[in-house]
Amino acid sequence: MDIHPAPSLPAAGLAAAPAVHTGPTGPANPAAPSGAAGLAAPARHGLPALTLGAIGVVFGDIGTSPLYTLKEVFQPATGVPLDAVHVVGACSAIFWALMLIVSFKYVVLILRADNRGEGGALALTALAAHAVRAHPRRRRALLLLGLFGATLFYGDGVITPAISVLGAMEGLQVASPALQPWVVPVSLAVLAALFAAQRLGTAAVGVAFGPIITLWFLTLAATGVQQVAHEPAILAALNPLHALAFLQERGWQVFAAVGAIVLAITGAEALYADMGHFGRAPIRLAWTALVLPALALNYLGQGALLLRDPSALENPFFRLFAPQWVPAAIVLATLAAIIASQAVISGAYSMTKQAMQLGFLPRMALRNTSEREAGQIYIPAVNWALLAGVAAVVLGFGSSSALAGAYGIAVTVTMLVTTVLTYFVVRHGWGLPRAVALSATGFFLVVDTLLVAGCSVKFLDGGWFTFAVGLGLFTLMSTWARGRELLLQSIRSEGLPLEGFVQGLGASVSRRADRAAVYPVADPATVPHALLHNLKHNQVLHARNVVLTVVFHDVPWVEEARRAEVRALDHGFWRVALHFGFMQPPDVPRALALCEAQGLRLPPFETSYFLSRETVVPTPGAGMAGWRERLFAAMSRNAASVADFFRLPDNAVVELGTRIQI
């Protein structure tokens, strides 16, 4: 039987379990006692190298927004007339959106809310939940909210590659209108090649990310400066009063205009999500010194071009370039779009890995693509699911303008969720007065609400897509989390107490194999089913029997000195808990080698792993709705190998099964 753990972060209808133990699929409740986990941060490189890496990875998404943002502001659906007053107002609104949301909210405030150096939706959710751990109902509500915000990331993971590559390929029709029919086929070819290359890893390509995106931002700045020099009147957009006047004049149509302006900040969440890879200082330096000035200058340059030549609205970005430079601009834009897409794809892998280790998803096949960087992983199921989704939206929408209707709602809802979670971190985690917490987050809460409302008007134009993706994944994750808890409850109710079993065992079993047996379990207080099957059918025990639980904590890293917790029982039995952070690969054999310092020796060639594989049987009752129980059973049947997930040696694994009702 393959015993899985209860979920680490309670999901729909789930009460927090008091234990922190886990089995082969992930954790139970990750709220570890203070001191149970220590930070062992990854090694850092110098500030210049980290800053260059941050430019390449963190800012690829927001860096490709100039390809389509300003054009969308003046589409018929927004009702914004193309004249000098509104061009200045639109550029002002975009500039101040970058300042307020990215600079002030994320760079100044949100980057301070790190979970032991890590950022992102799940890391912030764990941090906020831990801050209100004394209030179970509030904690559960925050966990549900954070989980929903995290699932919306996958919708962004489908839209970002599609809109970025389509936006770049639309430069073909600027170079020659006859090439317009090739935009979608070439976009699909580029995306297919990108996803097919994922299995090779990103290390080699990653070396070039920073220099290419740096060249991209320098190009944005240079083309913008050139146009601003021809039409300096656009500099009036730096005055925030023009942004306010632009928004006020729109009346009820302000939401449509905001829905277009929000495209300029759709990559802002990446600043926080990638903090663990680069640190806050490199991200802040890259944004302040290069990214913000380049984006501002390019948007102002596009505005200046529209002031001089309104016909440039056809594609104001590529019209910044002289005709002979358009092919080179297309190539550079395509590279930037691929890099932006790569960052989102890699983020989806990391998010999935965290979700598995936090108990929200079943195990999936996972491959490390680098011998030196643990964070470089490849998950085939996620890769091909994303490709299918990306291809579907490219064929279904057909252009960046059409996709703009689907883009934004997932990102803005995630931004709103981030603000709410940050309030609880500031108020309860940092212990600051309520007035301070409200003043730090209240303004951004209002702005985020406006952004969500602005994107909501595009719901029927495609915004439903990312919302549906997020809702579907939320259903899967909450069902898996709830099902794991029900399964653990069933195991506890039907299982034998371990310590009583060991005490009553005595010398009744005379046959002992001179080897070690490791039994991974979800509940360390009960006798492993695999042990009972082994004793029943083979009438033998091993000389050393290890009841093993794996604990994933709501911190990213657990230092090696705190990895193994060993307790000796009677008659050759041991209880071992291995502690990991949610960013660490759970290499069980390597961690068990650390037990020797505590008196438990497990020679690799003399140790067998007995895994319990349960078949889940849905039954009528008070557990979950029938369709959710059937869904959970299907997810359990299709979970990937426990041995692969915990890196157990193939020639030392024995699996025994049983049926469990929930």
XYZ file of C-alpha atoms in Angstrom:
662
model
C 0.000 0.000 0.000
C 1.291 3.397 -0.913
C 0.529 5.577 2.111
C 0.221 9.248 1.330
C 0.244 12.100 3.783
C -2.446 14.457 4.788
C -2.127 17.823 3.086
C 0.257 20.279 4.578
C -1.935 23.306 4.081
C -5.596 22.596 4.787
C -7.878 23.078 1.828
C -11.619 23.201 1.329
C -13.372 22.256 4.522
C -10.153 21.026 6.050
C -9.202 21.524 9.661
C -5.542 21.827 10.498
C -4.116 18.520 11.653
C -2.037 18.630 14.814
C 0.769 16.496 13.417
C 3.428 17.473 10.924
C 4.221 13.982 9.670
C 4.036 12.951 6.070
C 4.242 9.934 3.901
C 5.474 9.416 0.388
C 3.470 12.079 -1.402
C 4.066 15.079 0.746
C 3.343 16.636 4.079
C 0.724 16.808 6.669
C 0.430 20.148 8.401
C 3.703 21.993 7.740
C 3.500 24.345 10.667
C 6.639 23.201 12.373
C 7.589 24.201 15.875
C 10.126 26.938 16.135
C 13.509 25.365 15.822
C 12.233 22.397 13.873
C 13.499 23.920 10.703
C 16.436 26.139 10.029
C 17.320 28.108 6.958
C 20.026 26.742 4.773
C 19.984 29.244 1.973
C 21.429 28.402 -1.436
C 24.817 29.762 -2.233
C 24.798 33.279 -3.663
C 26.921 34.797 -6.385
C 28.029 38.402 -6.603
C 25.567 41.262 -6.928
C 26.444 42.054 -10.589
C 25.931 38.445 -11.692
C 22.672 38.125 -9.765
C 21.428 41.429 -11.155
C 22.173 40.308 -14.720
C 20.382 37.012 -14.054
C 17.393 38.850 -12.578
C 17.148 41.026 -15.694
C 16.997 37.909 -17.850
C 14.562 35.827 -15.810
C 12.472 38.125 -13.627
C 11.673 40.896 -16.092
C 11.118 39.002 -19.332
C 7.313 39.038 -19.022
C 6.878 42.703 -18.120
C 9.628 43.562 -20.616
C 7.603 42.281 -23.582
C 4.472 44.258 -22.611
C 5.390 47.216 -24.890
C 4.746 44.907 -27.844
C 0.990 45.272 -27.422
C -0.055 47.441 -24.440
C -0.404 50.964 -25.845
C -2.091 49.684 -28.989
C -4.794 48.037 -26.875
C -5.587 51.281 -25.024
C -6.895 52.826 -28.257
C -8.936 49.882 -29.521
C -12.632 50.589 -30.230
C -13.714 48.520 -27.205
C -12.129 50.993 -24.790
C -13.756 54.071 -26.325
C -10.534 56.121 -25.994
C -10.151 58.600 -28.897
C -6.760 58.852 -30.556
C -5.797 62.491 -30.012
C -2.993 64.369 -28.278
C -4.768 64.771 -24.920
C -5.638 61.101 -24.647
C -2.245 59.876 -25.878
C -0.547 61.902 -23.124
C -3.140 60.708 -20.586
C -2.740 57.041 -21.568
C 1.070 57.211 -21.372
C 0.765 58.942 -17.995
C -1.572 56.220 -16.697
C 0.831 53.489 -17.842
C 3.846 55.228 -16.293
C 2.145 55.729 -12.945
C 0.798 52.175 -12.957
C 4.424 51.021 -13.220
C 5.408 53.361 -10.397
C 2.551 52.547 -8.008
C 2.147 48.819 -8.551
C 5.643 47.667 -9.407
C 7.917 50.213 -7.720
C 5.986 51.050 -4.567
C 3.948 47.900 -3.957
C 6.286 45.126 -5.056
C 9.792 46.587 -4.956
C 9.333 48.593 -1.736
C 6.738 46.561 0.221
C 6.092 43.023 -0.997
C 9.758 42.065 -1.378
C 10.084 42.559 2.375
C 7.561 39.765 3.010
C 9.912 36.876 2.258
C 9.502 33.363 3.637
C 13.073 32.593 4.709
C 14.324 34.224 1.521
C 11.681 32.722 -0.782
C 8.754 34.469 -2.459
C 5.734 33.562 -4.529
C 2.067 32.825 -3.919
C 2.507 29.590 -1.964
C 5.413 30.937 0.097
C 3.386 34.025 1.061
C 0.353 31.862 1.812
C 2.380 29.726 4.200
C 3.800 32.863 5.819
C 0.377 34.477 6.306
C -1.157 31.244 7.584
C 1.642 30.822 10.111
C 1.136 34.421 11.265
C -2.516 33.704 12.204
C -1.994 30.126 13.400
C -3.751 30.950 16.685
C -6.996 31.574 14.746
C -7.907 28.331 12.900
C -10.849 29.739 10.930
C -8.889 32.748 9.745
C -5.955 30.515 8.896
C -8.173 28.204 6.843
C -9.675 31.145 4.957
C -6.223 32.527 4.125
C -5.078 29.107 2.940
C -8.064 28.828 0.605
C -7.504 32.356 -0.672
C -3.786 31.807 -1.234
C -4.366 28.470 -2.929
C -6.835 30.039 -5.368
C -4.383 32.845 -6.122
C -1.659 30.294 -6.780
C -3.809 28.294 -9.211
C -4.399 31.397 -11.319
C -0.667 31.405 -12.056
C -1.200 28.465 -14.397
C -3.691 30.462 -16.445
C -1.001 33.105 -16.812
C 1.391 30.313 -17.780
C -0.815 29.531 -20.759
C -1.510 33.110 -21.866
C 1.980 34.644 -21.478
C 3.817 32.458 -24.040
C 0.953 32.822 -26.498
C 0.558 36.606 -26.330
C 4.318 37.279 -26.158
C 5.222 35.154 -29.173
C 2.185 36.320 -31.169
C 3.064 39.945 -30.374
C 6.597 39.382 -31.640
C 5.508 37.497 -34.776
C 3.038 40.237 -35.703
C 6.093 42.244 -36.671
C 6.083 40.090 -39.823
C 3.040 41.901 -41.159
C 4.723 45.238 -40.449
C 7.732 44.108 -42.479
C 5.425 42.896 -45.248
C 1.601 42.700 -45.200
C 1.844 39.590 -47.383
C 3.320 37.711 -44.411
C 0.208 38.196 -42.249
C -1.143 34.634 -42.891
C 2.121 33.230 -41.530
C 1.859 34.876 -38.101
C -0.088 32.051 -36.417
C 1.770 29.098 -38.053
C 5.206 30.574 -37.260
C 4.081 31.359 -33.694
C 2.967 27.744 -33.217
C 6.271 26.474 -34.605
C 8.283 28.678 -32.236
C 6.188 27.619 -29.237
C 6.365 23.909 -30.133
C 10.154 24.122 -30.390
C 10.316 25.950 -27.047
C 8.292 23.324 -25.185
C 10.071 20.430 -26.916
C 13.407 21.820 -25.725
C 12.327 21.889 -22.070
C 13.467 18.307 -21.461
C 17.037 19.393 -22.236
C 17.081 21.872 -19.364
C 17.525 25.643 -19.315
C 21.108 25.910 -18.072
C 22.706 26.547 -21.471
C 20.017 28.971 -22.597
C 19.966 30.642 -19.191
C 23.503 31.926 -19.636
C 22.279 34.058 -22.542
C 19.064 35.250 -20.888
C 20.603 38.211 -19.069
C 22.604 39.689 -21.982
C 19.735 39.248 -24.476
C 17.121 40.873 -22.243
C 19.611 43.605 -21.328
C 20.019 44.304 -25.058
C 16.230 44.262 -25.355
C 15.785 46.883 -22.622
C 18.552 49.050 -24.068
C 16.785 48.863 -27.428
C 13.490 49.852 -25.787
C 15.179 52.850 -24.200
C 17.066 53.918 -27.358
C 14.024 53.790 -29.651
C 11.966 55.628 -27.053
C 14.526 58.396 -26.609
C 14.710 58.902 -30.359
C 10.965 59.490 -30.632
C 10.765 61.647 -27.484
C 13.475 63.884 -28.951
C 11.235 64.469 -31.983
C 8.126 65.147 -29.863
C 9.151 66.291 -26.332
C 5.556 67.314 -25.549
C 4.978 63.678 -24.523
C 7.064 64.311 -21.388
C 3.979 65.951 -19.897
C 2.836 62.365 -19.239
C 5.212 62.255 -16.254
C 2.749 64.516 -14.440
C 0.289 62.242 -12.527
C -2.502 64.796 -12.983
C -2.738 63.745 -16.634
C -3.279 60.136 -15.549
C -6.015 61.186 -13.113
C -7.713 63.359 -15.733
C -7.532 60.520 -18.271
C -9.201 58.048 -15.902
C -11.826 60.488 -14.587
C -12.895 61.486 -18.090
C -13.651 57.913 -19.044
C -16.690 57.665 -16.744
C -18.096 54.147 -16.674
C -15.743 53.211 -19.524
C -12.793 53.653 -17.159
C -12.854 49.900 -16.505
C -12.276 49.125 -20.179
C -9.346 51.545 -20.264
C -7.888 50.106 -17.050
C -8.239 46.613 -18.512
C -5.889 47.671 -21.319
C -3.448 49.628 -19.118
C -3.035 46.649 -16.795
C -1.231 44.820 -19.629
C 1.801 47.005 -18.825
C 2.200 45.456 -15.338
C 1.300 41.823 -15.970
C 4.792 40.620 -15.107
C 4.944 42.372 -11.731
C 4.190 39.231 -9.704
C 7.404 37.660 -11.060
C 9.469 40.100 -8.994
C 8.192 38.423 -5.850
C 7.947 34.876 -7.180
C 11.618 34.805 -8.259
C 13.035 36.475 -5.164
C 14.379 33.179 -3.849
C 16.539 32.732 -6.945
C 18.184 36.154 -6.906
C 17.439 38.018 -3.659
C 15.681 41.342 -3.201
C 18.751 43.567 -3.721
C 19.508 42.415 -7.316
C 15.829 42.642 -8.271
C 15.517 46.154 -6.873
C 18.733 47.258 -8.551
C 17.728 45.808 -11.936
C 14.292 47.428 -11.805
C 15.482 50.854 -10.700
C 18.612 51.133 -12.839
C 17.466 49.597 -16.132
C 14.012 48.063 -16.431
C 11.814 50.945 -15.234
C 13.680 53.657 -17.210
C 13.653 51.528 -20.376
C 9.939 50.729 -20.135
C 9.022 54.343 -19.359
C 11.077 55.676 -22.256
C 9.615 53.178 -24.701
C 6.009 53.907 -23.742
C 6.740 57.629 -23.985
C 8.392 57.012 -27.362
C 5.331 55.151 -28.646
C 3.174 58.024 -27.389
C 5.410 60.573 -29.138
C 5.138 58.560 -32.368
C 1.341 58.542 -32.132
C 1.318 62.303 -31.587
C 3.204 62.783 -34.856
C 1.653 59.923 -36.843
C -1.694 58.494 -35.633
C -1.559 55.847 -38.400
C 1.230 54.175 -36.425
C -1.471 52.734 -34.137
C -1.467 49.721 -36.448
C 1.602 48.575 -34.505
C 3.222 51.443 -32.561
C 6.036 49.275 -31.242
C 7.498 48.062 -34.544
C 6.803 51.421 -36.175
C 9.417 52.867 -33.786
C 12.035 51.248 -36.027
C 13.171 52.340 -39.463
C 11.996 49.827 -42.112
C 15.462 48.369 -42.587
C 15.691 47.611 -38.852
C 12.288 45.893 -38.533
C 13.624 42.357 -39.336
C 16.299 42.704 -36.644
C 13.647 44.026 -34.227
C 11.455 40.999 -34.974
C 14.330 38.628 -34.186
C 15.156 40.426 -30.935
C 11.469 40.602 -29.945
C 11.094 36.879 -30.637
C 14.074 36.074 -28.425
C 12.665 38.301 -25.686
C 9.258 36.603 -26.000
C 10.847 33.150 -25.784
C 12.758 34.162 -22.668
C 9.616 35.651 -21.116
C 7.799 32.405 -21.903
C 10.639 30.316 -20.498
C 10.462 32.151 -17.191
C 6.735 31.414 -16.892
C 7.191 27.763 -17.888
C 9.989 27.270 -15.335
C 7.800 29.004 -12.765
C 4.997 26.520 -13.478
C 7.406 23.641 -12.812
C 8.533 25.193 -9.524
C 4.948 25.942 -8.477
C 3.934 22.353 -9.207
C 6.847 20.975 -7.222
C 5.939 23.176 -4.254
C 2.289 22.134 -4.533
C 3.277 18.452 -4.493
C 5.493 18.887 -1.462
C 2.894 20.989 0.335
C 0.286 18.278 -0.224
C -1.904 19.979 -2.847
C -1.119 17.719 -5.819
C -0.317 14.028 -6.277
C 3.189 13.007 -7.183
C 4.239 13.593 -10.776
C 7.294 12.409 -12.655
C 9.999 15.022 -12.112
C 13.481 15.266 -13.585
C 16.344 17.461 -12.468
C 18.001 18.938 -15.555
C 21.115 20.233 -13.815
C 23.631 18.478 -11.584
C 24.458 21.747 -9.803
C 21.160 23.668 -9.583
C 18.379 21.856 -7.694
C 15.827 24.417 -8.892
C 16.234 23.448 -12.560
C 13.590 20.770 -13.034
C 11.387 19.368 -15.774
C 7.883 17.933 -15.234
C 6.666 16.276 -18.463
C 2.957 16.276 -17.523
C 2.995 20.024 -16.828
C 5.054 20.749 -19.948
C 2.745 19.023 -22.399
C -0.406 20.275 -20.673
C 0.894 23.839 -21.007
C 1.775 23.306 -24.678
C -1.714 21.986 -25.390
C -3.242 25.011 -23.664
C -0.937 27.489 -25.414
C -1.604 25.976 -28.846
C -5.352 26.062 -28.169
C -5.366 29.772 -27.292
C -3.121 30.704 -30.234
C -5.485 28.936 -32.643
C -8.602 30.082 -30.820
C -7.716 33.779 -30.446
C -5.335 34.225 -33.381
C -3.789 37.590 -32.438
C -2.284 39.465 -29.503
C -5.210 41.917 -29.584
C -7.730 39.105 -29.218
C -5.648 37.493 -26.464
C -5.477 40.785 -24.600
C -9.095 40.153 -23.642
C -8.072 36.953 -21.859
C -4.963 38.459 -20.328
C -4.888 40.299 -17.065
C -7.727 38.940 -14.954
C -5.677 36.074 -13.513
C -2.712 38.343 -12.804
C -4.776 41.092 -11.180
C -6.679 38.658 -8.952
C -3.328 37.210 -7.872
C -2.119 40.747 -7.124
C -5.228 41.368 -5.010
C -4.698 38.111 -3.118
C -1.048 39.054 -2.530
C -2.102 42.381 -1.005
C -4.609 40.719 1.344
C -2.069 38.130 2.496
C 0.552 40.830 2.968
C -1.752 42.686 5.368
C -1.852 39.668 7.679
C 1.906 39.255 7.446
C 2.473 42.921 8.337
C -0.155 42.927 11.090
C 0.328 39.520 12.693
C 3.657 38.270 11.389
C 5.627 41.455 11.923
C 3.464 42.569 14.846
C 2.940 46.130 13.588
C -0.104 48.166 14.689
C -3.308 47.800 12.683
C -3.105 51.419 11.529
C 0.360 50.823 10.082
C -0.717 47.595 8.366
C -3.770 49.276 6.852
C -1.805 52.288 5.673
C 0.822 50.004 4.090
C -1.684 47.843 2.199
C -5.005 49.732 2.069
C -4.130 51.974 -0.873
C -2.854 49.021 -2.898
C -5.995 47.079 -2.019
C -8.089 49.847 -3.596
C -5.843 49.988 -6.686
C -5.853 46.205 -7.076
C -9.630 46.137 -6.795
C -9.848 48.722 -9.591
C -7.502 46.627 -11.731
C -9.559 43.473 -11.152
C -12.744 45.381 -12.031
C -11.081 46.732 -15.161
C -10.102 43.262 -16.315
C -13.503 41.804 -15.380
C -15.179 43.731 -18.197
C -13.143 41.533 -20.543
C -14.480 38.353 -18.923
C -16.700 37.329 -21.836
C -14.044 38.380 -24.365
C -11.643 35.715 -23.102
C -11.059 36.522 -19.454
C -13.174 33.479 -18.581
C -10.391 31.230 -19.889
C -7.759 31.900 -17.227
C -10.444 32.043 -14.536
C -11.714 28.615 -15.648
C -8.174 27.205 -15.601
C -7.657 28.521 -12.071
C -11.024 27.267 -10.829
C -10.412 23.818 -12.304
C -6.994 23.540 -10.687
C -8.369 24.829 -7.378
C -10.943 22.021 -7.485
C -8.234 19.439 -8.140
C -5.902 20.754 -5.431
C -8.552 21.151 -2.746
C -9.966 17.699 -3.548
C -6.535 16.116 -3.278
C -5.780 17.902 -0.006
C -9.115 16.974 1.563
C -8.880 13.406 0.299
C -5.427 12.963 1.816
C -6.745 14.025 5.201
C -9.685 11.632 4.966
C -7.301 8.855 3.976
C -5.044 9.588 6.941
C -8.057 9.589 9.257
C -9.068 6.190 7.901
C -5.566 4.823 8.426
C -5.506 6.120 11.994
C -8.927 4.745 12.863
C -8.199 1.269 11.505
C -4.503 1.035 12.385
C -2.797 -0.552 15.378
C -0.882 1.719 17.793
C 2.805 1.288 16.968
C 4.267 1.450 20.468
C 1.732 -1.039 21.884
C 2.445 -3.381 18.984
C 6.199 -3.200 19.580
C 5.840 -3.747 23.333
C 3.608 -6.785 22.799
C 5.901 -8.211 20.158
C 8.604 -9.296 22.577
C 10.462 -12.329 21.338
C 7.411 -13.855 19.653
C 9.055 -13.496 16.265
C 12.134 -15.645 16.348
C 13.051 -15.319 12.678
C 14.944 -12.120 11.970
C 16.499 -11.179 8.630
C 19.919 -9.635 9.164
C 18.989 -6.551 7.167
C 17.238 -3.223 7.658
C 13.656 -2.516 6.576
C 12.377 1.020 6.054
C 8.612 1.593 6.111
C 7.554 5.065 4.856
C 4.216 5.981 6.437
C 1.832 8.893 6.742
C 1.054 8.325 10.420
C 4.060 7.343 12.574
C 1.810 6.397 15.500
C 0.298 3.350 13.734
C 1.802 0.098 12.502
C 2.636 0.272 8.763
C 0.341 -1.911 6.675
C 3.341 -3.127 4.704
C 4.939 -4.389 7.938
C 1.776 -6.306 8.871
C 1.611 -7.866 5.396
C 5.276 -8.832 5.563
C 4.855 -10.394 9.002
C 1.644 -12.191 8.033
C 2.826 -13.693 4.777
C 6.549 -14.197 5.394
C 6.543 -14.766 9.173
C 9.735 -12.746 9.501
C 10.960 -9.394 10.772
C 14.168 -7.586 9.951
C 16.874 -6.944 12.471
C 16.243 -3.204 12.202
C 12.791 -1.856 11.384
C 12.512 1.853 10.648
C 9.127 3.570 10.652
C 9.833 6.612 8.499
C 7.914 9.841 8.060
C 8.919 12.724 5.806
C 8.022 16.202 7.017
C 7.775 19.170 4.656
C 7.774 22.453 6.545
C 6.343 25.803 5.511
C 9.873 27.166 5.162
C 11.867 26.811 1.944
C 15.031 25.261 3.387
C 15.869 23.033 6.351
C 19.541 22.859 7.237
C 21.237 19.459 7.140
C 21.986 19.488 10.877
C 18.227 19.337 11.487
C 17.421 16.895 8.706
C 17.030 13.624 10.661
C 15.224 13.056 13.944
C 15.786 9.539 15.353
C 14.073 7.769 18.242
C 14.899 4.214 19.287
C 12.018 1.896 20.293
C 12.249 -1.657 21.660
C 12.932 -4.933 19.852
C 14.850 -3.476 16.903
C 12.337 -0.765 15.990
C 13.198 2.851 15.262
C 11.106 5.887 14.488
C 12.712 8.390 12.096
C 11.431 11.752 10.866
C 13.192 13.479 7.977
C 12.662 17.235 7.650
C 12.697 19.139 4.346
C 11.730 22.614 3.202
C 9.264 23.031 0.368
C 12.067 24.076 -2.014
C 14.278 21.044 -1.298
C 14.349 17.752 -3.231
C 13.442 14.909 -0.813
C 16.427 12.583 -1.243
C 15.529 9.978 1.398
C 18.550 7.600 1.117
C 20.958 10.513 1.448
C 19.048 11.868 4.449
C 18.928 8.443 6.124
C 22.721 8.279 5.963
C 22.727 11.112 8.515
C 21.043 8.821 11.063
C 24.317 7.008 11.741
C 25.470 9.922 13.911
C 22.454 9.186 16.139
C 23.130 5.448 16.467
C 21.116 4.078 13.537
C 23.237 2.570 10.782
C 21.510 1.755 7.481
C 24.027 0.367 4.951
C 22.700 1.077 1.440
C 23.191 -2.505 0.225
C 21.562 -4.014 3.314
C 18.426 -1.857 3.402
C 15.053 -2.562 1.788
C 12.157 -0.112 1.426
C 8.655 -1.517 1.926
C 6.068 0.808 0.400
C 2.359 0.641 1.120
C 0.220 1.139 -1.996
C -3.428 1.703 -1.168
C -6.336 1.503 -3.545
C -8.852 4.174 -2.600
C -12.478 3.016 -2.548
C -15.061 5.856 -2.605
C -18.007 5.158 -0.263
C -21.204 7.042 0.625
C -20.896 8.985 3.842
C -19.761 12.204 5.415
C -16.392 12.503 3.658
C -16.679 14.346 0.350
C -19.266 14.557 -2.371
C -19.368 11.410 -4.481
C -17.869 13.050 -7.560
C -14.980 14.463 -5.479
C -14.255 11.045 -3.957
C -14.190 9.485 -7.420
C -11.924 12.291 -8.633
C -9.612 11.754 -5.683
C -9.492 8.002 -6.322
C -8.568 8.626 -9.969
C -5.828 11.088 -8.976
C -4.477 8.574 -6.452
C -4.370 5.786 -9.053
C -2.438 7.977 -11.475
C 0.080 9.377 -8.990
C 3.696 8.833 -9.995
C 6.038 6.433 -8.295
C 6.851 6.932 -4.617
C 10.290 5.468 -5.239
C 11.077 8.076 -7.881
C 9.715 10.951 -5.799
C 11.895 10.042 -2.816
C 14.821 8.855 -4.970
C 14.765 5.335 -3.592
C 16.994 2.730 -5.278
C 14.920 0.663 -7.716
C 16.490 -2.656 -6.705
C 15.673 -2.187 -3.009
C 11.931 -1.397 -3.161
C 9.070 -3.763 -2.320
C 5.453 -2.617 -2.744
C 2.503 -4.183 -0.917
C -1.100 -3.133 -1.441
C -4.448 -2.907 0.296
C -7.864 -1.281 -0.190
C -8.924 1.691 1.940
C -12.378 3.244 2.106
C -12.869 6.994 2.508
